[in-house]
CSV table of C-alpha atoms in Angstrom, one decimal:
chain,number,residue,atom,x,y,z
E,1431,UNK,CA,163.5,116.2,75.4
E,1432,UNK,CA,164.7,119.1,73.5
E,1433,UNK,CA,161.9,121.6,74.7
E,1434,UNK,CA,162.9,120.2,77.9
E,1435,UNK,CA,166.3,121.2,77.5
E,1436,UNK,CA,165.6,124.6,76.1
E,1437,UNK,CA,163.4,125.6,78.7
E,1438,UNK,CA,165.7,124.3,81.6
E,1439,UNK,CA,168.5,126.7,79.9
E,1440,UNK,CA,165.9,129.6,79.8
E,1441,UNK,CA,164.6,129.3,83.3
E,1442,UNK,CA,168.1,131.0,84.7
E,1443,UNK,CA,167.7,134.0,82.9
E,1444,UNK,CA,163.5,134.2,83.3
E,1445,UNK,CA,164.5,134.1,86.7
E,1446,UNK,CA,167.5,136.8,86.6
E,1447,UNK,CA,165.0,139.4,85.2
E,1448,UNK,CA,162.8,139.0,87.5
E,1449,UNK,CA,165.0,139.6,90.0
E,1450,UNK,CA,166.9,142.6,88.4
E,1451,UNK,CA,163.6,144.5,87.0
E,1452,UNK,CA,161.6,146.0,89.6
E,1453,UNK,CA,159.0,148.4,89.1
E,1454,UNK,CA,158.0,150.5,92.2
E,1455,UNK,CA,153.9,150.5,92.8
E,1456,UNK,CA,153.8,152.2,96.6
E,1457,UNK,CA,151.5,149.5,97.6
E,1458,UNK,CA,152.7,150.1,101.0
E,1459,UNK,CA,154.5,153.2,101.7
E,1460,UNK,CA,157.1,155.6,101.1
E,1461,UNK,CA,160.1,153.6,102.0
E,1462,UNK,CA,162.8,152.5,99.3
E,1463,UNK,CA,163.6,149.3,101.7
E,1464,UNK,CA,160.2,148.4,102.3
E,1465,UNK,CA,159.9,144.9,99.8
E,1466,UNK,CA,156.6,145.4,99.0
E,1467,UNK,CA,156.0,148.6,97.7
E,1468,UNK,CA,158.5,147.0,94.5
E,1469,UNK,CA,157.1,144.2,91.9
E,1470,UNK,CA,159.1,141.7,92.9
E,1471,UNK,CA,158.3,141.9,96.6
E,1472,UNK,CA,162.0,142.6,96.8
E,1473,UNK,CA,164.2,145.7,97.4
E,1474,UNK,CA,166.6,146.2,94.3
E,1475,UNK,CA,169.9,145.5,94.9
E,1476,UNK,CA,173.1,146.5,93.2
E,1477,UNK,CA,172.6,145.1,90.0
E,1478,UNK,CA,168.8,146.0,89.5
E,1479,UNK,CA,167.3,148.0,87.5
E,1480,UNK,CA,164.7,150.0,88.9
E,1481,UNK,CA,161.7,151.7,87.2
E,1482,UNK,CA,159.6,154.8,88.8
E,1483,UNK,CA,156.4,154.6,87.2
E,1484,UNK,CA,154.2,157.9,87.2
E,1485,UNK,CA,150.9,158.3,88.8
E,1486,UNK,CA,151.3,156.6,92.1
E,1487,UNK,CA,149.7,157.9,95.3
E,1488,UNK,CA,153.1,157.2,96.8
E,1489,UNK,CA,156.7,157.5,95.9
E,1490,UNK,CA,159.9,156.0,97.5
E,1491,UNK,CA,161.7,158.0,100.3
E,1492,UNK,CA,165.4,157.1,100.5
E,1493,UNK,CA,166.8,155.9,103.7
E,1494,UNK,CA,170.5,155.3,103.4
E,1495,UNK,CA,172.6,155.3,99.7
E,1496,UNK,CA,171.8,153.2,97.7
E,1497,UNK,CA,173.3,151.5,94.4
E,1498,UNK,CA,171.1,150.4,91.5
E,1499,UNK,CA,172.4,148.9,88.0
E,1500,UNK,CA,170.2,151.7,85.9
E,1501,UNK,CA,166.8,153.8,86.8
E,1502,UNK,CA,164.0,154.8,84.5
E,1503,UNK,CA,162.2,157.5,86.4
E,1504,UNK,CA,158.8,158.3,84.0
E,1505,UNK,CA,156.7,161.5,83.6
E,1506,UNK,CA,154.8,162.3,86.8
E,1507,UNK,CA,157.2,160.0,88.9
E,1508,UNK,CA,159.0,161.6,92.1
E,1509,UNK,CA,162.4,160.4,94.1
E,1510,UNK,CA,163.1,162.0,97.4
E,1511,UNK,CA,166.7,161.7,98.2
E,1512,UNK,CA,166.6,162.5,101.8
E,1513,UNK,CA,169.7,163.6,101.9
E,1514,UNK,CA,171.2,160.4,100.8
E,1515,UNK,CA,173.5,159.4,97.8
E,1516,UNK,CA,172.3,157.3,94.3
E,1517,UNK,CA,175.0,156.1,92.7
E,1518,UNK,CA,174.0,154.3,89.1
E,1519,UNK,CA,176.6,152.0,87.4
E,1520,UNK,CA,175.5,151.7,84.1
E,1521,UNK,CA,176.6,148.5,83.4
E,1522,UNK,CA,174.1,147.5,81.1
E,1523,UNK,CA,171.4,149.7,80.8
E,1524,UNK,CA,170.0,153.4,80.1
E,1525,UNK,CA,169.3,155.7,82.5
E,1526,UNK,CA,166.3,157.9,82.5
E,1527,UNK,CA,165.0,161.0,84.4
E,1528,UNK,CA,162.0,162.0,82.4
E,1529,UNK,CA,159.1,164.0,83.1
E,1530,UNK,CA,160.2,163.2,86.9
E,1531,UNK,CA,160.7,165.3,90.3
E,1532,UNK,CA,164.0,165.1,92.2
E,1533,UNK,CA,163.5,166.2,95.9
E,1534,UNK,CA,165.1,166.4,98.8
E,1535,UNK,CA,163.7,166.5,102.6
E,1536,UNK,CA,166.9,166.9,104.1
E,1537,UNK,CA,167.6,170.7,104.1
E,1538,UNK,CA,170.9,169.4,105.7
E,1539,UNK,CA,172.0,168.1,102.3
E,1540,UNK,CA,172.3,168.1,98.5
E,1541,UNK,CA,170.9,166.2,96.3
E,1542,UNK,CA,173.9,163.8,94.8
E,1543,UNK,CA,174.1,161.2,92.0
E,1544,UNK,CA,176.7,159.2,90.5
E,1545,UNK,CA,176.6,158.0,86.8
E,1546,UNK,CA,179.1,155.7,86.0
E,1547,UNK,CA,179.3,152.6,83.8
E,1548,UNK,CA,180.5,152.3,79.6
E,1549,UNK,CA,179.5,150.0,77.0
E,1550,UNK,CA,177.6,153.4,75.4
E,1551,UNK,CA,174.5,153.2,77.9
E,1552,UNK,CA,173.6,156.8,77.9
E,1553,UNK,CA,172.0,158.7,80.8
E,1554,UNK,CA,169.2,161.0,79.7
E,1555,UNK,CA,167.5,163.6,82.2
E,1556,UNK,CA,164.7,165.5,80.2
E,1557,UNK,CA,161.8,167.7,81.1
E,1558,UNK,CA,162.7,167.0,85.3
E,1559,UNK,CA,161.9,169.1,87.9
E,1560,UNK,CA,164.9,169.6,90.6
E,1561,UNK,CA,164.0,171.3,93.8
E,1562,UNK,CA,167.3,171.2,95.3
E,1563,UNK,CA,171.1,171.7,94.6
E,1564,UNK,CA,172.0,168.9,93.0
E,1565,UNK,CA,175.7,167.5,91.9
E,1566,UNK,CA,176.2,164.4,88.9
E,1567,UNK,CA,179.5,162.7,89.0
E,1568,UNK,CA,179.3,161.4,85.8
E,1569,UNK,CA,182.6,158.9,85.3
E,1570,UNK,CA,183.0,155.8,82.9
E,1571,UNK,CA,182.4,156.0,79.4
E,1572,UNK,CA,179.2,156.7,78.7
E,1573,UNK,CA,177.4,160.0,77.8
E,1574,UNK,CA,175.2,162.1,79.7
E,1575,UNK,CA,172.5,164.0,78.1
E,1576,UNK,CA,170.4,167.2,79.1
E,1577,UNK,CA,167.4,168.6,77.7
E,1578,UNK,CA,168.3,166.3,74.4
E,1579,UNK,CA,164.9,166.2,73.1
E,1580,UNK,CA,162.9,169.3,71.9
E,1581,UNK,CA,160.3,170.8,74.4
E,1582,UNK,CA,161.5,168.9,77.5
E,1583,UNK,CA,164.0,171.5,78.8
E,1584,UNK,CA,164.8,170.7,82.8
E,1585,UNK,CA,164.5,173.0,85.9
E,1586,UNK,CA,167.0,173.2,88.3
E,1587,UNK,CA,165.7,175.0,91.4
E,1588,UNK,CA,168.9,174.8,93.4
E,1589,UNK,CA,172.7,175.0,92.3
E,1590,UNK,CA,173.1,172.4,89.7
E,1591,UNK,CA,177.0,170.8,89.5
E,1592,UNK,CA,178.2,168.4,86.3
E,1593,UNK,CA,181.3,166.9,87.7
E,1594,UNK,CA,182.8,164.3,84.6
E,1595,UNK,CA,185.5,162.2,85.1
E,1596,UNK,CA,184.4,160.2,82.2
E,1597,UNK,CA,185.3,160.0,78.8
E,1598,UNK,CA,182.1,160.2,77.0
E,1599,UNK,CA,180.3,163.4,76.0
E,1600,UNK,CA,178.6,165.9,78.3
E,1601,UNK,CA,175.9,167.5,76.5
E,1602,UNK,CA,173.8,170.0,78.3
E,1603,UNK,CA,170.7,172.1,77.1
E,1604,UNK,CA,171.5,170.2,73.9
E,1605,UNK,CA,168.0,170.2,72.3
E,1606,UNK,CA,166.2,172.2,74.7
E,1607,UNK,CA,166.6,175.4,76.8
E,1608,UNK,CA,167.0,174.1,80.2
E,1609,UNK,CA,166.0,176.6,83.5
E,1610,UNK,CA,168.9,177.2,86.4
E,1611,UNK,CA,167.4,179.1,88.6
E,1612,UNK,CA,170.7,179.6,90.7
E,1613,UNK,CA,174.6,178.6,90.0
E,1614,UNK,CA,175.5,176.3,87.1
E,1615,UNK,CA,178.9,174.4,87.4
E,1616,UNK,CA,180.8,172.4,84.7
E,1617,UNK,CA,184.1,171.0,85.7
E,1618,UNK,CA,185.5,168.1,82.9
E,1619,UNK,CA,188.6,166.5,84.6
E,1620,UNK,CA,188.3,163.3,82.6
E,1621,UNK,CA,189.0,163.9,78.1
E,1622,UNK,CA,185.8,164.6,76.3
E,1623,UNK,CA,183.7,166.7,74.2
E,1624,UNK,CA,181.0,169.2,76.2
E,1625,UNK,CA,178.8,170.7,74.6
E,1626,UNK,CA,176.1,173.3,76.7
E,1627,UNK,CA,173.9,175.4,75.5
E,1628,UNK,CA,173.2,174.6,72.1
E,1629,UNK,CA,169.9,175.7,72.4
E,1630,UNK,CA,170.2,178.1,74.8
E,1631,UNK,CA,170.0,178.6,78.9
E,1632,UNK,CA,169.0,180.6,81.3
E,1633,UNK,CA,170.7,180.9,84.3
E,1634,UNK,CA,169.7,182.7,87.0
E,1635,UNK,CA,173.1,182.5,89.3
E,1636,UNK,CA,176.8,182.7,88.3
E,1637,UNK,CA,178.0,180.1,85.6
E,1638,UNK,CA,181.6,178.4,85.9
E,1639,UNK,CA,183.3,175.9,83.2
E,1640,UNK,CA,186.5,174.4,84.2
E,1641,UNK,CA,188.5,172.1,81.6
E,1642,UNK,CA,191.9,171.3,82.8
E,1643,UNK,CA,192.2,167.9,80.1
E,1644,UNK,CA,192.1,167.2,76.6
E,1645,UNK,CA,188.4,167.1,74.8
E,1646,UNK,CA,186.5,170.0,72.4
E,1647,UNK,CA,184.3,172.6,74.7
E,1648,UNK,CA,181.7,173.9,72.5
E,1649,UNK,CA,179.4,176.7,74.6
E,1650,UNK,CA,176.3,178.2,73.2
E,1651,UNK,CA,174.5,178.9,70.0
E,1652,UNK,CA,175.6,181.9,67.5
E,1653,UNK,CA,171.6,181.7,66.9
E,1654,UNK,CA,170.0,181.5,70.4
E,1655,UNK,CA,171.2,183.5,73.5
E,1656,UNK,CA,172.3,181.9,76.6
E,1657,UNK,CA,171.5,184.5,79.7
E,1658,UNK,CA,173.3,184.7,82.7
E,1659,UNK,CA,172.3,187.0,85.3
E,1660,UNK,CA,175.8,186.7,87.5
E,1661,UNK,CA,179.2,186.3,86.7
E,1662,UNK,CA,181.1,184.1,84.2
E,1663,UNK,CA,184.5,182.6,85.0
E,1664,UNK,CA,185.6,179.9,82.7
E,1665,UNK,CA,189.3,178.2,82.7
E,1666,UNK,CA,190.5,175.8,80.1
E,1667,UNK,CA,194.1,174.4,79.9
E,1668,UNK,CA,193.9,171.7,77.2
E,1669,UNK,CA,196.6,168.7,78.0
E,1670,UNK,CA,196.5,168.3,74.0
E,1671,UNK,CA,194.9,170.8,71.8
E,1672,UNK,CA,191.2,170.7,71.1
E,1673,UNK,CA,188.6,173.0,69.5
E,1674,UNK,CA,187.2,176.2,71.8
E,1675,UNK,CA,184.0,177.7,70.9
E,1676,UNK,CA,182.1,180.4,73.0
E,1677,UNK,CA,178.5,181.4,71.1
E,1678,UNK,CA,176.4,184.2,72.2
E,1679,UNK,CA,176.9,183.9,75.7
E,1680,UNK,CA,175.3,187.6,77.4
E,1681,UNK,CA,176.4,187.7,81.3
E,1682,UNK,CA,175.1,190.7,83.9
E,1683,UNK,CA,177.5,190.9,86.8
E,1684,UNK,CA,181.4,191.6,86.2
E,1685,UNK,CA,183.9,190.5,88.4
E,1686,UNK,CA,184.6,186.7,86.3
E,1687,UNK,CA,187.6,185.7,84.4
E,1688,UNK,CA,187.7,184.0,81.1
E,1689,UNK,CA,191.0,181.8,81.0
E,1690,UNK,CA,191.6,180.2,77.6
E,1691,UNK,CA,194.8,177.8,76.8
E,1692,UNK,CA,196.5,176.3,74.6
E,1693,UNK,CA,193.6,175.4,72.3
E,1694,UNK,CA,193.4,174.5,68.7
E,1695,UNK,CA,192.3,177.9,67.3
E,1696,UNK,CA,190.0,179.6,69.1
E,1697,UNK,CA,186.3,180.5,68.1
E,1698,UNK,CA,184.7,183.7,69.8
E,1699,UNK,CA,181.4,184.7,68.3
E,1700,UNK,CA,178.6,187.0,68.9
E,1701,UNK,CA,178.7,187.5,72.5
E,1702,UNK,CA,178.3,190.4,75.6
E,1703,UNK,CA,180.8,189.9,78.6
E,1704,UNK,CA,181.4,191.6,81.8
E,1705,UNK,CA,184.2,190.1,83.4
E,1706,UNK,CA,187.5,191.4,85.0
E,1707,UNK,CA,189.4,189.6,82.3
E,1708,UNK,CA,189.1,187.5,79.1
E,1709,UNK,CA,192.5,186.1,77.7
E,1710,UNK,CA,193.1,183.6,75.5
E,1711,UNK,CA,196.7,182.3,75.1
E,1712,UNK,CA,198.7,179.8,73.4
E,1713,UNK,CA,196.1,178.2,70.5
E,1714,UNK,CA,197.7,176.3,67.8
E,1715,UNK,CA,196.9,173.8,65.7
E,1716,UNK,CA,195.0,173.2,62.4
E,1717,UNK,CA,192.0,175.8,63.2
E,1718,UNK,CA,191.8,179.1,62.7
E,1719,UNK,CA,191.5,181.8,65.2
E,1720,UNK,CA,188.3,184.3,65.7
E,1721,UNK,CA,187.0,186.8,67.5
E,1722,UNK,CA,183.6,188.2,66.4
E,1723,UNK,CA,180.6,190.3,66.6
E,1724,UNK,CA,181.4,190.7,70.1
E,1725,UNK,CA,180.8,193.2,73.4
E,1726,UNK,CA,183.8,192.3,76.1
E,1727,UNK,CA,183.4,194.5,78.8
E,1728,UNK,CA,186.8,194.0,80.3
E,1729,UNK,CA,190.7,193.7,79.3
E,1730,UNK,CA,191.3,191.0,76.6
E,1731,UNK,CA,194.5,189.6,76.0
E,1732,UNK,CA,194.5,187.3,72.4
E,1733,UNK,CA,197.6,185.8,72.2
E,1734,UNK,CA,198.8,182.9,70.0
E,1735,UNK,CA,201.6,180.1,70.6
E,1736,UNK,CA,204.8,180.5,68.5
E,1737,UNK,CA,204.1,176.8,66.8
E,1738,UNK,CA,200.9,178.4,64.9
E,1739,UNK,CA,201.7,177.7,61.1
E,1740,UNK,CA,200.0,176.4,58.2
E,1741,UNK,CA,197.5,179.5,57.1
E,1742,UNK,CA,195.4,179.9,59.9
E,1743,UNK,CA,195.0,183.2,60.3
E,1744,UNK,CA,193.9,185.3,63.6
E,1745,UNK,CA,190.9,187.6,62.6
E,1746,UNK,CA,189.4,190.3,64.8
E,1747,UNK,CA,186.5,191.6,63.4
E,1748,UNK,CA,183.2,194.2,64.4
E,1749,UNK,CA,184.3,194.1,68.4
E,1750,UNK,CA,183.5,196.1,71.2
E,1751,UNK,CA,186.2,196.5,74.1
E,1752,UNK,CA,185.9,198.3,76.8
E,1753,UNK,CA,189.1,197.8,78.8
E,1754,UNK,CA,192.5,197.5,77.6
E,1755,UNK,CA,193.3,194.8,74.7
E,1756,UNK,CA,196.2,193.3,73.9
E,1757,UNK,CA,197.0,191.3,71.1
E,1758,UNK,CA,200.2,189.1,70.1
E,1759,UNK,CA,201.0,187.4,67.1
E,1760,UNK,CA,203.8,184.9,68.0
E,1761,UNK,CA,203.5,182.2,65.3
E,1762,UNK,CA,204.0,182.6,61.7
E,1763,UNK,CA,200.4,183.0,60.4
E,1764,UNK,CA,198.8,186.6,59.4
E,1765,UNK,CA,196.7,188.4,62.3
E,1766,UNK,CA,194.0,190.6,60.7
E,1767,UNK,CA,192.1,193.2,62.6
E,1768,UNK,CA,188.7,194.6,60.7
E,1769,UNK,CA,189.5,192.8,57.6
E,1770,UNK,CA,186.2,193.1,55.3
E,1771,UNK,CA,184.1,195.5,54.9
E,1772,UNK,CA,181.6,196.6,58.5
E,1773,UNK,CA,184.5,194.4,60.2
E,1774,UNK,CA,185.6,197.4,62.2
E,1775,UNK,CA,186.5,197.4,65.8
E,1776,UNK,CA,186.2,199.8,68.6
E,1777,UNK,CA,188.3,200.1,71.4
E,1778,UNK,CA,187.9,202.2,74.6
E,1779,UNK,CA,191.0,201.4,76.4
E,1780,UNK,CA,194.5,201.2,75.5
E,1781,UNK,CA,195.5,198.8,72.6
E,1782,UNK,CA,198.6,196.9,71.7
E,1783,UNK,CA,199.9,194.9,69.0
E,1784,UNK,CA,203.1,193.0,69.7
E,1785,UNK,CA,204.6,190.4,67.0
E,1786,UNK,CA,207.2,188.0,67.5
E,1787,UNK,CA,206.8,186.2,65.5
E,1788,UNK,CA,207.0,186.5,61.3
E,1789,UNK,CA,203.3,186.8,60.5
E,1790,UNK,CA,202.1,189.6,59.0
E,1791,UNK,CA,199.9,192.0,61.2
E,1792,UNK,CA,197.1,194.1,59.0
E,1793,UNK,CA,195.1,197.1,61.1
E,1794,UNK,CA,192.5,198.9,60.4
E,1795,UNK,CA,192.8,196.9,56.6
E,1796,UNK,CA,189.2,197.0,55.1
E,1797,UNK,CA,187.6,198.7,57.4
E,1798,UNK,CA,188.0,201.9,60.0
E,1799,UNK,CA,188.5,200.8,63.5
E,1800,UNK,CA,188.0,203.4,66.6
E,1801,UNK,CA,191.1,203.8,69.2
E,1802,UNK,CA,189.4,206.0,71.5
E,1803,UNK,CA,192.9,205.9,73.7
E,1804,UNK,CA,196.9,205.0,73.0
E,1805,UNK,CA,197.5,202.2,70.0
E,1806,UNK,CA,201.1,200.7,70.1
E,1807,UNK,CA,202.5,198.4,67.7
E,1808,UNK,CA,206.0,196.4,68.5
E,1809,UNK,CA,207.7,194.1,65.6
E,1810,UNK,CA,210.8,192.1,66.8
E,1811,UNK,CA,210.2,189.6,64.3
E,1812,UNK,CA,210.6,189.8,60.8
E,1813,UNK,CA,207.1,190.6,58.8
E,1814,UNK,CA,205.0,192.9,57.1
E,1815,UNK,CA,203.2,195.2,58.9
E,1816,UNK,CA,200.3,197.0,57.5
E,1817,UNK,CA,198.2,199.3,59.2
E,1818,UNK,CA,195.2,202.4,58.7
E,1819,UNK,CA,194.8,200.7,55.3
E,1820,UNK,CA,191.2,201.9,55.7
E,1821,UNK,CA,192.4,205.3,58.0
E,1822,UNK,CA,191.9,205.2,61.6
E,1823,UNK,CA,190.4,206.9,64.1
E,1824,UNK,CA,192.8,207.3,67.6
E,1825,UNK,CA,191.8,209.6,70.5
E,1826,UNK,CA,195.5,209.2,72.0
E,1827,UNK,CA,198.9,208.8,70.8
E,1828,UNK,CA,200.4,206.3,68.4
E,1829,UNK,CA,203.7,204.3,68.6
E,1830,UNK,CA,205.2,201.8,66.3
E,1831,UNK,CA,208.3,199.8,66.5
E,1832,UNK,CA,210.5,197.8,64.5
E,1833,UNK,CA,213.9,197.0,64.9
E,1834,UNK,CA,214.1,193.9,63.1
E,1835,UNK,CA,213.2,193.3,59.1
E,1836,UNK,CA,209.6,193.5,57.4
E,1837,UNK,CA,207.7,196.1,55.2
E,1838,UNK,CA,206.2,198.8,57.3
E,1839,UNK,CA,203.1,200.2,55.6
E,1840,UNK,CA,200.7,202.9,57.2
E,1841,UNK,CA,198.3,205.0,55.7
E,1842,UNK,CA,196.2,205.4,52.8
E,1843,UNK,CA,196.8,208.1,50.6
E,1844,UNK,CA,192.7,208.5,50.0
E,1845,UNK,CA,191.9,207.6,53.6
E,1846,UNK,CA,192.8,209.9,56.5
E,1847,UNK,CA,194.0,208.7,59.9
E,1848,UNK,CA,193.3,210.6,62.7
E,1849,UNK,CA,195.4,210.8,66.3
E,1850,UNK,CA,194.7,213.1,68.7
E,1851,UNK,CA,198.2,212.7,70.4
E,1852,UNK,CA,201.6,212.4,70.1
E,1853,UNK,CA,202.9,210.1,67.0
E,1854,UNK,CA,206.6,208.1,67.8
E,1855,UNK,CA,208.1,205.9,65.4
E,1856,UNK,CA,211.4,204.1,65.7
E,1857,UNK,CA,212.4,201.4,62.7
E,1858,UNK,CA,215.8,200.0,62.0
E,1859,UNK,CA,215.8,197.6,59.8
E,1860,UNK,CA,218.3,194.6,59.6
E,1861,UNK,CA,217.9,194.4,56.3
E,1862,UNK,CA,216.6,196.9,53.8
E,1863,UNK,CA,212.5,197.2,53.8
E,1864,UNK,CA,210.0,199.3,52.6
E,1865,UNK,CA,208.9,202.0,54.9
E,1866,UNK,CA,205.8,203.9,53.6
């Protein structure tokens, strides 16, 4: 009576798989609706979870948009969207594009998937071929992973667009250099880490990155380029503060803007820019501030918030600029420029320090950076500035100002400091400081 029992309590779910698991075989044609060309003799409904299986003589055709609990596309397998819309909830089960071929017959139309779904059931697309545009709108919970296993890298052949309104991680060339042979577009409107490019891209358009919400945004690798052939524009506005890192990105067309806000610290390493503007204002927070080892072909504005305490330091090290930089030091922590030894920095345009706040500002401190045009430096808060500790070079004219309290050092007695213009400085102190 038991085994009875147990197998009358079993037979509900034996028969729930079966009805949920389908496996595409083709028997019959191309059509998604068509029942048997699927396992089950049955088309999958909302809540199934659909497997494309590779080599098949034929492969489903989609003829209106359809809803599926999860899909595990295989190597050699093919999906033709037709213009249509798959929308995946995740509910409870992974999602897999690997080894596959996403096409579309509908030159009408992009190819468009939505991910959705929590509980931590992961969508993976690996070593897939796109031969379209293509747009995920990833929302839930769950993470979305690209090229997260070494050697399977994807191709995008068209435009390829993450949307995420979800809450989970977007990771993207993670483990493998993926191929975008046109536009790449991130835009995170729902708090979360994304992380692209850790091993690399190449992208054959323009690439865009918009973070409007909370969440750290970690681009590229200090180790492995990421090559964009077109223009760069990237805008971040965190809600709350959160970690920004740009690695090694090396773009060819000008004409982008790189808008950075209100980040904890910021982290610019090791790459070559053309863009009409880079600025990066307002980071705070526990993290430190850098900008290294880096080619900016364009104006640069660096600019803390006036909260920024606590010993993280702004440092500004072995840069090239070609455009007009300006930096401000608003908070209370020390901005160094070229603070160690081959740190220095060359600039081609006109460069400005302002401080208002009562950091201390060191230029020029341990190694010789190049000011090929004017250098101004304003104080109207209280702190030490140093400056030319290592001499200078300027090919225009040099202004300082300070009309409020702090020790005003310039020069080296052992190293010279050029200028090839005119030299104007005005200090006032409130109270008594050394002026050297």
């Amino acid at each position: 009576m038991m085994k009875k029992k147990l197998f009358l309590f079993y037979l509900p779910l034996i028969f729930s798989s079966a009805l949920f698991a389908q496996t595409w075989d083709g028997s019959a044609s191309t059509d998604w609706n068509t029942a048997a060309n699927w396992s089950t003799n049955a088309v999958p409904v909302a809540a199934g979870n659909v497997v494309i299986p590779g080599s098949l003589t034929n492969y489903p055709i989609m003829a209106n948009n359809i809803t599926i609990n999860s899909l595990n596309m295989q190597a050699g397998s093919e999906l033709d969207f037709n213009g249509f819309t798959l929308t995946i909830t995740n509910a409870a089960n992974y999602t897999y594009f690997i080894g596959a071929t996403l096409k579309n017959s509908n030159a009408g139309a992009d190819i468009v998937v939505n991910i959705m779904g929590g509980g931590g059931y992961v969508a993976y697309i690996r070593g897939t071929t796109v031969n379209d545009n293509i747009t995920f709108n990833i929302s839930g919970t769950n993470a979305f992973y690209d090229g997260d296993v070494a050697g399977m890298g994807n191709h995008y052949v068209g435009n390829a667009n993450f949307n995420c309104t979800s809450t989970g991680g977007l990771y993207i060339c993670d483990a493998d250099t993926s191929l975008y042979d046109a536009n790449l577009s991130i835009t995170r409107t729902g708090a979360g880490i994304t992380q692209a490019f850790n091993s690399g891209g190449i992208i054959g358009g323009n690439f865009a990155f918009t973070n409007n919400t909370a969440g750290d945004c970690q681009l590229g690798n200090i180790a492995i380029k990421t090559s964009i052939a077109g223009t760069v524009n990237i805008t971040v506005n965190n809600t709350t503060p959160n970690l920004f890192q740009l690695y090694r990105l090396v773009n060819q067309t000008g004409g982008g803007i790189i808008n950075v806000q209100n980040t904890r610290g910021i982290d610019i390493k090791n790459d070559t820019l053309i863009v009409t503007a880079f600025s990066a204002t307002g980071y705070r927070s526990n993290a430190y501030a850098y900008l290294f080892n880096s080619s900016i072909t364009g104006n640069v504005t660096f600019a803390d918030d006036v909260t920024y305490s606590g010993g993280y330091s702004t440092y500004i090290r072995n840069n090239q600029i070609s455009g007009t930089a300006a930096f401000s030091n608003n908070g209370s922590n020390v901005m160094y420029e070229s603070d160690v030894i081959n740190s220095g920095n060359h600039y081609t345009g006109s460069v400005s320090f302002n401080c208002t706040g009562t950091g201390g500002l060191y230029i020029s401190d341990a190694d010789t950076s190049l000011f090929d045009a004017n250098l101004t430096i304003s104080r109207t808060g209280a702190g030490i500035t140093q400056a030319f500790n290592s001499g200078g070079v300027i090919g225009g004219n040099f202004a300082f100002t300070n009309n409020t309290a702090g020790n005003s050092l310039f020069g080296n007695l052992v190293n010279k400091t050029s200028i090839a213009g005119t030299v104007n400085i005005t200090v006032n102190n409130t109270t008594p400081n050394l002026f050297q």
